[in-house]
mmCIF file with all atom_site columns, C-alpha atoms in Angstrom:
data_model
loop_
_atom_site.group_PDB
_atom_site.id
_atom_site.type_symbol
_atom_site.label_atom_id
_atom_site.label_alt_id
_atom_site.label_comp_id
_atom_site.label_asym_id
_atom_site.label_entity_id
_atom_site.label_seq_id
_atom_site.pdbx_PDB_ins_code
_atom_site.Cartn_x
_atom_site.Cartn_y
_atom_site.Cartn_z
_atom_site.occupancy
_atom_site.B_iso_or_equiv
_atom_site.pdbx_formal_charge
_atom_site.auth_seq_id
_atom_site.auth_comp_id
_atom_site.auth_asym_id
_atom_site.auth_atom_id
_atom_site.pdbx_PDB_model_num
ATOM 1   C CA . MET A 1 1   ? 21.407  -3.257  10.311  1.00 0.00 ? 1   MET A CA 1
ATOM 2   C CA . ALA A 1 2   ? 23.635  -0.269  11.573  1.00 0.00 ? 2   ALA A CA 1
ATOM 3   C CA . LYS A 1 3   ? 26.873  0.574   10.377  1.00 0.00 ? 3   LYS A CA 1
ATOM 4   C CA . PRO A 1 4   ? 29.227  3.378   11.249  1.00 0.00 ? 4   PRO A CA 1
ATOM 5   C CA . TRP A 1 5   ? 27.773  5.022   7.609   1.00 0.00 ? 5   TRP A CA 1
ATOM 6   C CA . GLY A 1 6   ? 24.125  4.987   8.130   1.00 0.00 ? 6   GLY A CA 1
ATOM 7   C CA . LEU A 1 7   ? 22.554  1.482   7.452   1.00 0.00 ? 7   LEU A CA 1
ATOM 8   C CA . TYR A 1 8   ? 22.825  -1.747  5.585   1.00 0.00 ? 8   TYR A CA 1
ATOM 9   C CA . ILE A 1 9   ? 19.652  -3.673  4.532   1.00 0.00 ? 9   ILE A CA 1
ATOM 10  C CA . GLU A 1 10  ? 19.616  -7.313  3.192   1.00 0.00 ? 10  GLU A CA 1
ATOM 11  C CA . VAL A 1 11  ? 17.621  -6.998  0.046   1.00 0.00 ? 11  VAL A CA 1
ATOM 12  C CA . GLY A 1 12  ? 18.431  -10.844 -0.926  1.00 0.00 ? 12  GLY A CA 1
ATOM 13  C CA . ARG A 1 13  ? 18.318  -10.660 -4.967  1.00 0.00 ? 13  ARG A CA 1
ATOM 14  C CA . PRO A 1 14  ? 21.066  -11.572 -7.242  1.00 0.00 ? 14  PRO A CA 1
ATOM 15  C CA . ASP A 1 15  ? 21.454  -8.636  -9.336  1.00 0.00 ? 15  ASP A CA 1
ATOM 16  C CA . GLN A 1 16  ? 21.530  -6.702  -5.286  1.00 0.00 ? 16  GLN A CA 1
ATOM 17  C CA . VAL A 1 17  ? 22.340  -8.389  -2.372  1.00 0.00 ? 17  VAL A CA 1
ATOM 18  C CA . GLY A 1 18  ? 22.523  -5.865  -0.131  1.00 0.00 ? 18  GLY A CA 1
ATOM 19  C CA . ARG A 1 19  ? 22.565  -1.900  -0.405  1.00 0.00 ? 19  ARG A CA 1
ATOM 20  C CA . HIS A 1 20  ? 24.163  0.359   2.000   1.00 0.00 ? 20  HIS A CA 1
ATOM 21  C CA . VAL A 1 21  ? 21.732  3.883   3.149   1.00 0.00 ? 21  VAL A CA 1
ATOM 22  C CA . LEU A 1 22  ? 24.159  6.663   3.615   1.00 0.00 ? 22  LEU A CA 1
ATOM 23  C CA . GLY A 1 23  ? 23.340  9.849   5.635   1.00 0.00 ? 23  GLY A CA 1
ATOM 24  C CA . GLU A 1 24  ? 25.602  12.273  3.819   1.00 0.00 ? 24  GLU A CA 1
ATOM 25  C CA . SER A 1 25  ? 28.060  12.352  1.114   1.00 0.00 ? 25  SER A CA 1
ATOM 26  C CA . HIS A 1 26  ? 30.993  13.677  2.397   1.00 0.00 ? 26  HIS A CA 1
ATOM 27  C CA . GLU A 1 27  ? 33.384  11.712  0.741   1.00 0.00 ? 27  GLU A CA 1
ATOM 28  C CA . LEU A 1 28  ? 35.668  9.994   3.890   1.00 0.00 ? 28  LEU A CA 1
ATOM 29  C CA . THR A 1 29  ? 32.224  8.636   4.308   1.00 0.00 ? 29  THR A CA 1
ATOM 30  C CA . VAL A 1 30  ? 31.400  7.839   0.939   1.00 0.00 ? 30  VAL A CA 1
ATOM 31  C CA . ARG A 1 31  ? 35.199  5.859   0.366   1.00 0.00 ? 31  ARG A CA 1
ATOM 32  C CA . GLU A 1 32  ? 34.610  4.044   4.348   1.00 0.00 ? 32  GLU A CA 1
ATOM 33  C CA . ALA A 1 33  ? 31.823  2.556   3.193   1.00 0.00 ? 33  ALA A CA 1
ATOM 34  C CA . ALA A 1 34  ? 32.338  2.028   -0.871  1.00 0.00 ? 34  ALA A CA 1
ATOM 35  C CA . THR A 1 35  ? 35.877  0.119   0.335   1.00 0.00 ? 35  THR A CA 1
ATOM 36  C CA . SER A 1 36  ? 33.997  -2.294  2.894   1.00 0.00 ? 36  SER A CA 1
ATOM 37  C CA . VAL A 1 37  ? 31.833  -3.818  0.197   1.00 0.00 ? 37  VAL A CA 1
ATOM 38  C CA . THR A 1 38  ? 33.357  -7.174  -0.918  1.00 0.00 ? 38  THR A CA 1
ATOM 39  C CA . VAL A 1 39  ? 30.262  -8.978  -2.393  1.00 0.00 ? 39  VAL A CA 1
ATOM 40  C CA . PRO A 1 40  ? 29.178  -7.757  -5.967  1.00 0.00 ? 40  PRO A CA 1
ATOM 41  C CA . HIS A 1 41  ? 26.252  -6.263  -6.376  1.00 0.00 ? 41  HIS A CA 1
ATOM 42  C CA . THR A 1 42  ? 26.217  -4.629  -3.099  1.00 0.00 ? 42  THR A CA 1
ATOM 43  C CA . TRP A 1 43  ? 24.242  -1.185  -4.050  1.00 0.00 ? 43  TRP A CA 1
ATOM 44  C CA . LEU A 1 44  ? 25.270  2.452   -1.650  1.00 0.00 ? 44  LEU A CA 1
ATOM 45  C CA . LYS A 1 45  ? 22.337  4.785   -1.232  1.00 0.00 ? 45  LYS A CA 1
ATOM 46  C CA . VAL A 1 46  ? 24.644  8.198   -1.615  1.00 0.00 ? 46  VAL A CA 1
ATOM 47  C CA . PRO A 1 47  ? 21.946  11.712  -0.900  1.00 0.00 ? 47  PRO A CA 1
ATOM 48  C CA . GLY A 1 48  ? 24.366  14.207  -3.570  1.00 0.00 ? 48  GLY A CA 1
ATOM 49  C CA . GLU A 1 49  ? 24.408  14.363  -7.735  1.00 0.00 ? 49  GLU A CA 1
ATOM 50  C CA . PRO A 1 50  ? 25.130  11.369  -9.230  1.00 0.00 ? 50  PRO A CA 1
ATOM 51  C CA . ALA A 1 51  ? 28.207  12.821  -11.122 1.00 0.00 ? 51  ALA A CA 1
ATOM 52  C CA . GLU A 1 52  ? 29.813  13.808  -7.707  1.00 0.00 ? 52  GLU A CA 1
ATOM 53  C CA . VAL A 1 53  ? 29.205  10.725  -5.844  1.00 0.00 ? 53  VAL A CA 1
ATOM 54  C CA . ALA A 1 54  ? 30.534  8.946   -8.797  1.00 0.00 ? 54  ALA A CA 1
ATOM 55  C CA . ARG A 1 55  ? 34.252  10.485  -8.395  1.00 0.00 ? 55  ARG A CA 1
ATOM 56  C CA . GLU A 1 56  ? 34.106  9.869   -4.259  1.00 0.00 ? 56  GLU A CA 1
ATOM 57  C CA . LEU A 1 57  ? 34.136  5.910   -4.794  1.00 0.00 ? 57  LEU A CA 1
ATOM 58  C CA . PRO A 1 58  ? 36.859  3.726   -5.761  1.00 0.00 ? 58  PRO A CA 1
ATOM 59  C CA . GLU A 1 59  ? 37.693  1.646   -8.492  1.00 0.00 ? 59  GLU A CA 1
ATOM 60  C CA . GLY A 1 60  ? 34.661  -1.400  -9.697  1.00 0.00 ? 60  GLY A CA 1
ATOM 61  C CA . TRP A 1 61  ? 31.831  0.917   -8.770  1.00 0.00 ? 61  TRP A CA 1
ATOM 62  C CA . VAL A 1 62  ? 29.494  2.670   -11.167 1.00 0.00 ? 62  VAL A CA 1
ATOM 63  C CA . VAL A 1 63  ? 26.582  5.078   -10.828 1.00 0.00 ? 63  VAL A CA 1
ATOM 64  C CA . ASP A 1 64  ? 22.964  2.982   -12.350 1.00 0.00 ? 64  ASP A CA 1
ATOM 65  C CA . ALA A 1 65  ? 21.685  6.334   -13.694 1.00 0.00 ? 65  ALA A CA 1
ATOM 66  C CA . ASP A 1 66  ? 18.766  3.919   -14.188 1.00 0.00 ? 66  ASP A CA 1
ATOM 67  C CA . GLU A 1 67  ? 18.611  3.799   -10.700 1.00 0.00 ? 67  GLU A CA 1
ATOM 68  C CA . THR A 1 68  ? 19.268  7.450   -9.274  1.00 0.00 ? 68  THR A CA 1
ATOM 69  C CA . GLY A 1 69  ? 16.745  9.292   -7.798  1.00 0.00 ? 69  GLY A CA 1
ATOM 70  C CA . HIS A 1 70  ? 15.499  11.242  -4.459  1.00 0.00 ? 70  HIS A CA 1
ATOM 71  C CA . LEU A 1 71  ? 15.896  10.973  -1.200  1.00 0.00 ? 71  LEU A CA 1
ATOM 72  C CA . MET A 1 72  ? 12.476  11.809  0.687   1.00 0.00 ? 72  MET A CA 1
ATOM 73  C CA . ALA A 1 73  ? 11.677  12.266  3.916   1.00 0.00 ? 73  ALA A CA 1
ATOM 74  C CA . ALA A 1 74  ? 8.047   12.716  5.931   1.00 0.00 ? 74  ALA A CA 1
ATOM 75  C CA . ASP A 1 75  ? 7.497   13.374  9.442   1.00 0.00 ? 75  ASP A CA 1
ATOM 76  C CA . LEU A 1 76  ? 5.380   10.531  10.206  1.00 0.00 ? 76  LEU A CA 1
ATOM 77  C CA . ARG A 1 77  ? 1.807   9.892   11.734  1.00 0.00 ? 77  ARG A CA 1
ATOM 78  C CA . VAL A 1 78  ? -0.796  7.920   12.283  1.00 0.00 ? 78  VAL A CA 1
ATOM 79  C CA . THR A 1 79  ? -2.786  6.472   9.997   1.00 0.00 ? 79  THR A CA 1
ATOM 80  C CA . SER A 1 80  ? -5.175  3.721   10.117  1.00 0.00 ? 80  SER A CA 1
ATOM 81  C CA . PRO A 1 81  ? -5.314  2.126   6.956   1.00 0.00 ? 81  PRO A CA 1
ATOM 82  C CA . THR A 1 82  ? -8.102  -0.266  6.273   1.00 0.00 ? 82  THR A CA 1
ATOM 83  C CA . THR A 1 83  ? -7.544  -3.071  3.966   1.00 0.00 ? 83  THR A CA 1
ATOM 84  C CA . PRO A 1 84  ? -8.328  -2.909  0.453   1.00 0.00 ? 84  PRO A CA 1
ATOM 85  C CA . GLU A 1 85  ? -11.618 -4.990  -0.537  1.00 0.00 ? 85  GLU A CA 1
ATOM 86  C CA . GLY A 1 86  ? -10.547 -8.128  -2.013  1.00 0.00 ? 86  GLY A CA 1
ATOM 87  C CA . TYR A 1 87  ? -7.096  -7.808  -0.371  1.00 0.00 ? 87  TYR A CA 1
ATOM 88  C CA . THR A 1 88  ? -5.305  -10.074 2.931   1.00 0.00 ? 88  THR A CA 1
ATOM 89  C CA . VAL A 1 89  ? -2.039  -7.951  4.148   1.00 0.00 ? 89  VAL A CA 1
ATOM 90  C CA . SER A 1 90  ? 0.566   -9.345  6.300   1.00 0.00 ? 90  SER A CA 1
ATOM 91  C CA . MET A 1 91  ? 3.422   -7.908  8.958   1.00 0.00 ? 91  MET A CA 1
ATOM 92  C CA . GLU A 1 92  ? 6.058   -9.809  9.954   1.00 0.00 ? 92  GLU A CA 1
ATOM 93  C CA . THR A 1 93  ? 9.778   -9.112  11.714  1.00 0.00 ? 93  THR A CA 1
ATOM 94  C CA . HIS A 1 94  ? 13.049  -10.985 11.087  1.00 0.00 ? 94  HIS A CA 1
ATOM 95  C CA . ASP A 1 95  ? 16.224  -8.841  12.228  1.00 0.00 ? 95  ASP A CA 1
ATOM 96  C CA . GLY A 1 96  ? 14.908  -5.720  12.578  1.00 0.00 ? 96  GLY A CA 1
ATOM 97  C CA . VAL A 1 97  ? 13.211  -5.309  9.021   1.00 0.00 ? 97  VAL A CA 1
ATOM 98  C CA . THR A 1 98  ? 9.652   -4.904  9.177   1.00 0.00 ? 98  THR A CA 1
ATOM 99  C CA . TYR A 1 99  ? 8.104   -6.442  6.099   1.00 0.00 ? 99  TYR A CA 1
ATOM 100 C CA . VAL A 1 100 ? 4.676   -5.798  4.693   1.00 0.00 ? 100 VAL A CA 1
ATOM 101 C CA . GLN A 1 101 ? 2.936   -8.193  1.865   1.00 0.00 ? 101 GLN A CA 1
ATOM 102 C CA . LEU A 1 102 ? -0.685  -7.352  0.331   1.00 0.00 ? 102 LEU A CA 1
ATOM 103 C CA . HIS A 1 103 ? -1.975  -10.739 -1.432  1.00 0.00 ? 103 HIS A CA 1
ATOM 104 C CA . ALA A 1 104 ? -5.636  -10.840 -3.917  1.00 0.00 ? 104 ALA A CA 1
ATOM 105 C CA . GLU A 1 105 ? -7.692  -12.975 -3.294  1.00 0.00 ? 105 GLU A CA 1
ATOM 106 C CA . ALA A 1 106 ? -6.498  -15.591 -5.438  1.00 0.00 ? 106 ALA A CA 1
ATOM 107 C CA . GLY A 1 107 ? -3.077  -15.459 -3.198  1.00 0.00 ? 107 GLY A CA 1
ATOM 108 C CA . GLU A 1 108 ? -0.465  -13.945 -5.824  1.00 0.00 ? 108 GLU A CA 1
ATOM 109 C CA . LEU A 1 109 ? 1.443   -10.893 -4.368  1.00 0.00 ? 109 LEU A CA 1
ATOM 110 C CA . ALA A 1 110 ? 0.272   -7.634  -4.985  1.00 0.00 ? 110 ALA A CA 1
ATOM 111 C CA . ALA A 1 111 ? 2.049   -5.865  -3.405  1.00 0.00 ? 111 ALA A CA 1
ATOM 112 C CA . GLN A 1 112 ? 4.670   -5.137  -0.850  1.00 0.00 ? 112 GLN A CA 1
ATOM 113 C CA . GLY A 1 113 ? 7.041   -2.703  1.430   1.00 0.00 ? 113 GLY A CA 1
ATOM 114 C CA . GLN A 1 114 ? 9.967   -3.148  4.068   1.00 0.00 ? 114 GLN A CA 1
ATOM 115 C CA . MET A 1 115 ? 11.475  -0.935  6.690   1.00 0.00 ? 115 MET A CA 1
ATOM 116 C CA . ALA A 1 116 ? 14.340  -1.000  9.394   1.00 0.00 ? 116 ALA A CA 1
ATOM 117 C CA . ILE A 1 117 ? 14.121  1.596   12.642  1.00 0.00 ? 117 ILE A CA 1
ATOM 118 C CA . LEU A 1 118 ? 17.589  3.616   13.630  1.00 0.00 ? 118 LEU A CA 1
ATOM 119 C CA . GLY A 1 119 ? 16.552  5.944   16.620  1.00 0.00 ? 119 GLY A CA 1
ATOM 120 C CA . GLN A 1 120 ? 13.878  7.627   16.464  1.00 0.00 ? 120 GLN A CA 1
ATOM 121 C CA . ALA A 1 121 ? 13.988  7.207   11.940  1.00 0.00 ? 121 ALA A CA 1
ATOM 122 C CA . THR A 1 122 ? 12.807  3.855   10.213  1.00 0.00 ? 122 THR A CA 1
ATOM 123 C CA . VAL A 1 123 ? 14.414  3.717   6.570   1.00 0.00 ? 123 VAL A CA 1
ATOM 124 C CA . VAL A 1 124 ? 11.273  3.133   4.009   1.00 0.00 ? 124 VAL A CA 1
ATOM 125 C CA . ASP A 1 125 ? 12.779  0.526   0.726   1.00 0.00 ? 125 ASP A CA 1
ATOM 126 C CA . ARG A 1 126 ? 11.346  -1.736  -2.020  1.00 0.00 ? 126 ARG A CA 1
ATOM 127 C CA . VAL A 1 127 ? 7.701   -0.662  -1.790  1.00 0.00 ? 127 VAL A CA 1
ATOM 128 C CA . ILE A 1 128 ? 6.385   -2.257  -5.016  1.00 0.00 ? 128 ILE A CA 1
ATOM 129 C CA . THR A 1 129 ? 3.102   -2.623  -6.879  1.00 0.00 ? 129 THR A CA 1
ATOM 130 C CA . GLU A 1 130 ? 2.593   -5.069  -9.523  1.00 0.00 ? 130 GLU A CA 1
ATOM 131 C CA . GLN A 1 131 ? 1.716   -4.341  -12.254 1.00 0.00 ? 131 GLN A CA 1
ATOM 132 C CA . THR A 1 132 ? -1.570  -5.741  -12.530 1.00 0.00 ? 132 THR A CA 1
ATOM 133 C CA . HIS A 1 133 ? -2.349  -4.701  -9.727  1.00 0.00 ? 133 HIS A CA 1
ATOM 134 C CA . ARG A 1 134 ? -1.000  -0.477  -10.192 1.00 0.00 ? 134 ARG A CA 1
ATOM 135 C CA . ARG A 1 135 ? -4.049  2.188   -9.836  1.00 0.00 ? 135 ARG A CA 1
ATOM 136 C CA . ARG A 1 136 ? -5.900  0.855   -6.820  1.00 0.00 ? 136 ARG A CA 1
ATOM 137 C CA . GLY A 1 137 ? -4.064  2.797   -4.039  1.00 0.00 ? 137 GLY A CA 1
ATOM 138 C CA . LEU A 1 138 ? -2.009  -0.452  -3.103  1.00 0.00 ? 138 LEU A CA 1
ATOM 139 C CA . GLY A 1 139 ? 1.415   1.396   -2.990  1.00 0.00 ? 139 GLY A CA 1
ATOM 140 C CA . ALA A 1 140 ? 0.097   4.057   -0.677  1.00 0.00 ? 140 ALA A CA 1
ATOM 141 C CA . PHE A 1 141 ? -1.875  1.401   1.800   1.00 0.00 ? 141 PHE A CA 1
ATOM 142 C CA . VAL A 1 142 ? 1.295   -0.189  2.138   1.00 0.00 ? 142 VAL A CA 1
ATOM 143 C CA . MET A 1 143 ? 2.678   3.095   2.953   1.00 0.00 ? 143 MET A CA 1
ATOM 144 C CA . ARG A 1 144 ? 0.540   4.037   5.619   1.00 0.00 ? 144 ARG A CA 1
ATOM 145 C CA . THR A 1 145 ? 1.164   0.357   7.191   1.00 0.00 ? 145 THR A CA 1
ATOM 146 C CA . LEU A 1 146 ? 4.494   0.733   7.438   1.00 0.00 ? 146 LEU A CA 1
ATOM 147 C CA . ALA A 1 147 ? 4.187   4.303   8.357   1.00 0.00 ? 147 ALA A CA 1
ATOM 148 C CA . ASP A 1 148 ? 1.245   3.216   11.436  1.00 0.00 ? 148 ASP A CA 1
ATOM 149 C CA . ARG A 1 149 ? 4.184   0.511   12.513  1.00 0.00 ? 149 ARG A CA 1
ATOM 150 C CA . ALA A 1 150 ? 7.543   2.616   12.609  1.00 0.00 ? 150 ALA A CA 1
ATOM 151 C CA . VAL A 1 151 ? 4.930   5.592   14.976  1.00 0.00 ? 151 VAL A CA 1
ATOM 152 C CA . ALA A 1 152 ? 4.672   2.726   17.812  1.00 0.00 ? 152 ALA A CA 1
ATOM 153 C CA . ASP A 1 153 ? 7.920   1.232   17.309  1.00 0.00 ? 153 ASP A CA 1
ATOM 154 C CA . GLY A 1 154 ? 8.755   5.025   18.383  1.00 0.00 ? 154 GLY A CA 1
ATOM 155 C CA . ALA A 1 155 ? 10.159  6.112   14.726  1.00 0.00 ? 155 ALA A CA 1
ATOM 156 C CA . THR A 1 156 ? 8.628   10.180  14.398  1.00 0.00 ? 156 THR A CA 1
ATOM 157 C CA . LEU A 1 157 ? 10.868  10.678  10.817  1.00 0.00 ? 157 LEU A CA 1
ATOM 158 C CA . GLY A 1 158 ? 10.462  8.161   8.085   1.00 0.00 ? 158 GLY A CA 1
ATOM 159 C CA . VAL A 1 159 ? 13.521  8.157   5.671   1.00 0.00 ? 159 VAL A CA 1
ATOM 160 C CA . LEU A 1 160 ? 13.157  6.823   1.639   1.00 0.00 ? 160 LEU A CA 1
ATOM 161 C CA . GLY A 1 161 ? 15.431  6.868   -1.454  1.00 0.00 ? 161 GLY A CA 1
ATOM 162 C CA . ALA A 1 162 ? 12.708  6.907   -4.655  1.00 0.00 ? 162 ALA A CA 1
ATOM 163 C CA . THR A 1 163 ? 12.617  7.438   -8.219  1.00 0.00 ? 163 THR A CA 1
ATOM 164 C CA . ASP A 1 164 ? 10.633  9.613   -10.024 1.00 0.00 ? 164 ASP A CA 1
ATOM 165 C CA . GLU A 1 165 ? 7.785   7.433   -10.239 1.00 0.00 ? 165 GLU A CA 1
ATOM 166 C CA . GLY A 1 166 ? 7.447   6.949   -6.956  1.00 0.00 ? 166 GLY A CA 1
ATOM 167 C CA . ARG A 1 167 ? 8.335   10.695  -6.075  1.00 0.00 ? 167 ARG A CA 1
ATOM 168 C CA . ALA A 1 168 ? 4.812   10.828  -7.304  1.00 0.00 ? 168 ALA A CA 1
ATOM 169 C CA . LEU A 1 169 ? 3.370   8.533   -5.034  1.00 0.00 ? 169 LEU A CA 1
ATOM 170 C CA . TYR A 1 170 ? 4.605   9.444   -2.113  1.00 0.00 ? 170 TYR A CA 1
ATOM 171 C CA . GLU A 1 171 ? 4.734   13.378  -2.835  1.00 0.00 ? 171 GLU A CA 1
ATOM 172 C CA . THR A 1 172 ? 0.650   12.328  -2.503  1.00 0.00 ? 172 THR A CA 1
ATOM 173 C CA . LEU A 1 173 ? 1.247   10.945  0.969   1.00 0.00 ? 173 LEU A CA 1
ATOM 174 C CA . ASP A 1 174 ? 3.363   14.611  2.321   1.00 0.00 ? 174 ASP A CA 1
ATOM 175 C CA . TRP A 1 175 ? 6.504   13.198  1.645   1.00 0.00 ? 175 TRP A CA 1
ATOM 176 C CA . LYS A 1 176 ? 8.894   15.834  0.172   1.00 0.00 ? 176 LYS A CA 1
ATOM 177 C CA . ALA A 1 177 ? 12.022  15.501  -2.166  1.00 0.00 ? 177 ALA A CA 1
ATOM 178 C CA . TYR A 1 178 ? 15.248  17.007  -0.263  1.00 0.00 ? 178 TYR A CA 1
ATOM 179 C CA . ALA A 1 179 ? 17.927  15.659  -2.347  1.00 0.00 ? 179 ALA A CA 1
ATOM 180 C CA . PRO A 1 180 ? 19.359  13.870  -5.418  1.00 0.00 ? 180 PRO A CA 1
ATOM 181 C CA . LEU A 1 181 ? 19.573  10.544  -4.818  1.00 0.00 ? 181 LEU A CA 1
ATOM 182 C CA . ALA A 1 182 ? 22.791  8.214   -6.437  1.00 0.00 ? 182 ALA A CA 1
ATOM 183 C CA . ALA A 1 183 ? 22.373  4.418   -6.842  1.00 0.00 ? 183 ALA A CA 1
ATOM 184 C CA . CYS A 1 184 ? 25.754  3.107   -7.168  1.00 0.00 ? 184 CYS A CA 1
ATOM 185 C CA . ILE A 1 185 ? 26.645  -0.538  -7.093  1.00 0.00 ? 185 ILE A CA 1
ATOM 186 C CA . TYR A 1 186 ? 30.051  -2.614  -7.027  1.00 0.00 ? 186 TYR A CA 1
ATOM 187 C CA . ARG A 1 187 ? 30.716  -4.036  -10.429 1.00 0.00 ? 187 ARG A CA 1
ATOM 188 C CA . PRO A 1 188 ? 34.355  -5.528  -10.085 1.00 0.00 ? 188 PRO A CA 1
ATOM 189 C CA . GLU A 1 189 ? 34.311  -7.020  -13.319 1.00 0.00 ? 189 GLU A CA 1
ATOM 190 C CA . ASN A 1 190 ? 34.061  -3.522  -15.074 1.00 0.00 ? 190 ASN A CA 1
ATOM 191 C CA . VAL A 1 191 ? 37.392  -2.698  -13.656 1.00 0.00 ? 191 VAL A CA 1
#
């Protein structure tokens, strides 16, 4: 969902209700986005040095060092990935968010990811490969499937926030790191 300062994505987990993604780290923009939040465990992803972003946050907000990472982007292109043997893929779109899931033969979720398109850009989020299915190219498959769909929907640029571990995968897919990315969480109980 588009907001004046960027994009908001519903996550729906108790530890992460939703996530605001800002395109820039101007103090006024950061404060406007942060003060709009009233629900604890809402996140804010801001391009910039975590220590600098922390100074711009109102009370109740903290920077989570474990989730801080890298702002990455890529020019999107169609790659037409082949579903890995022994897996099935599903894709659904709800409220502007496209979800890709990859299931193993026994039915368990093996990998997943999601994206939301904003103009000619898509924000990729929550790309996860379950521990027992890692090192099989499933994360790359999910990323390529999301990119193909984004291109089909008119996007030319992909943007995401990556952990150090995720950055290694995305760089193999020609994504580039452009800035540090501060991960902030609203925890008013810390006030």
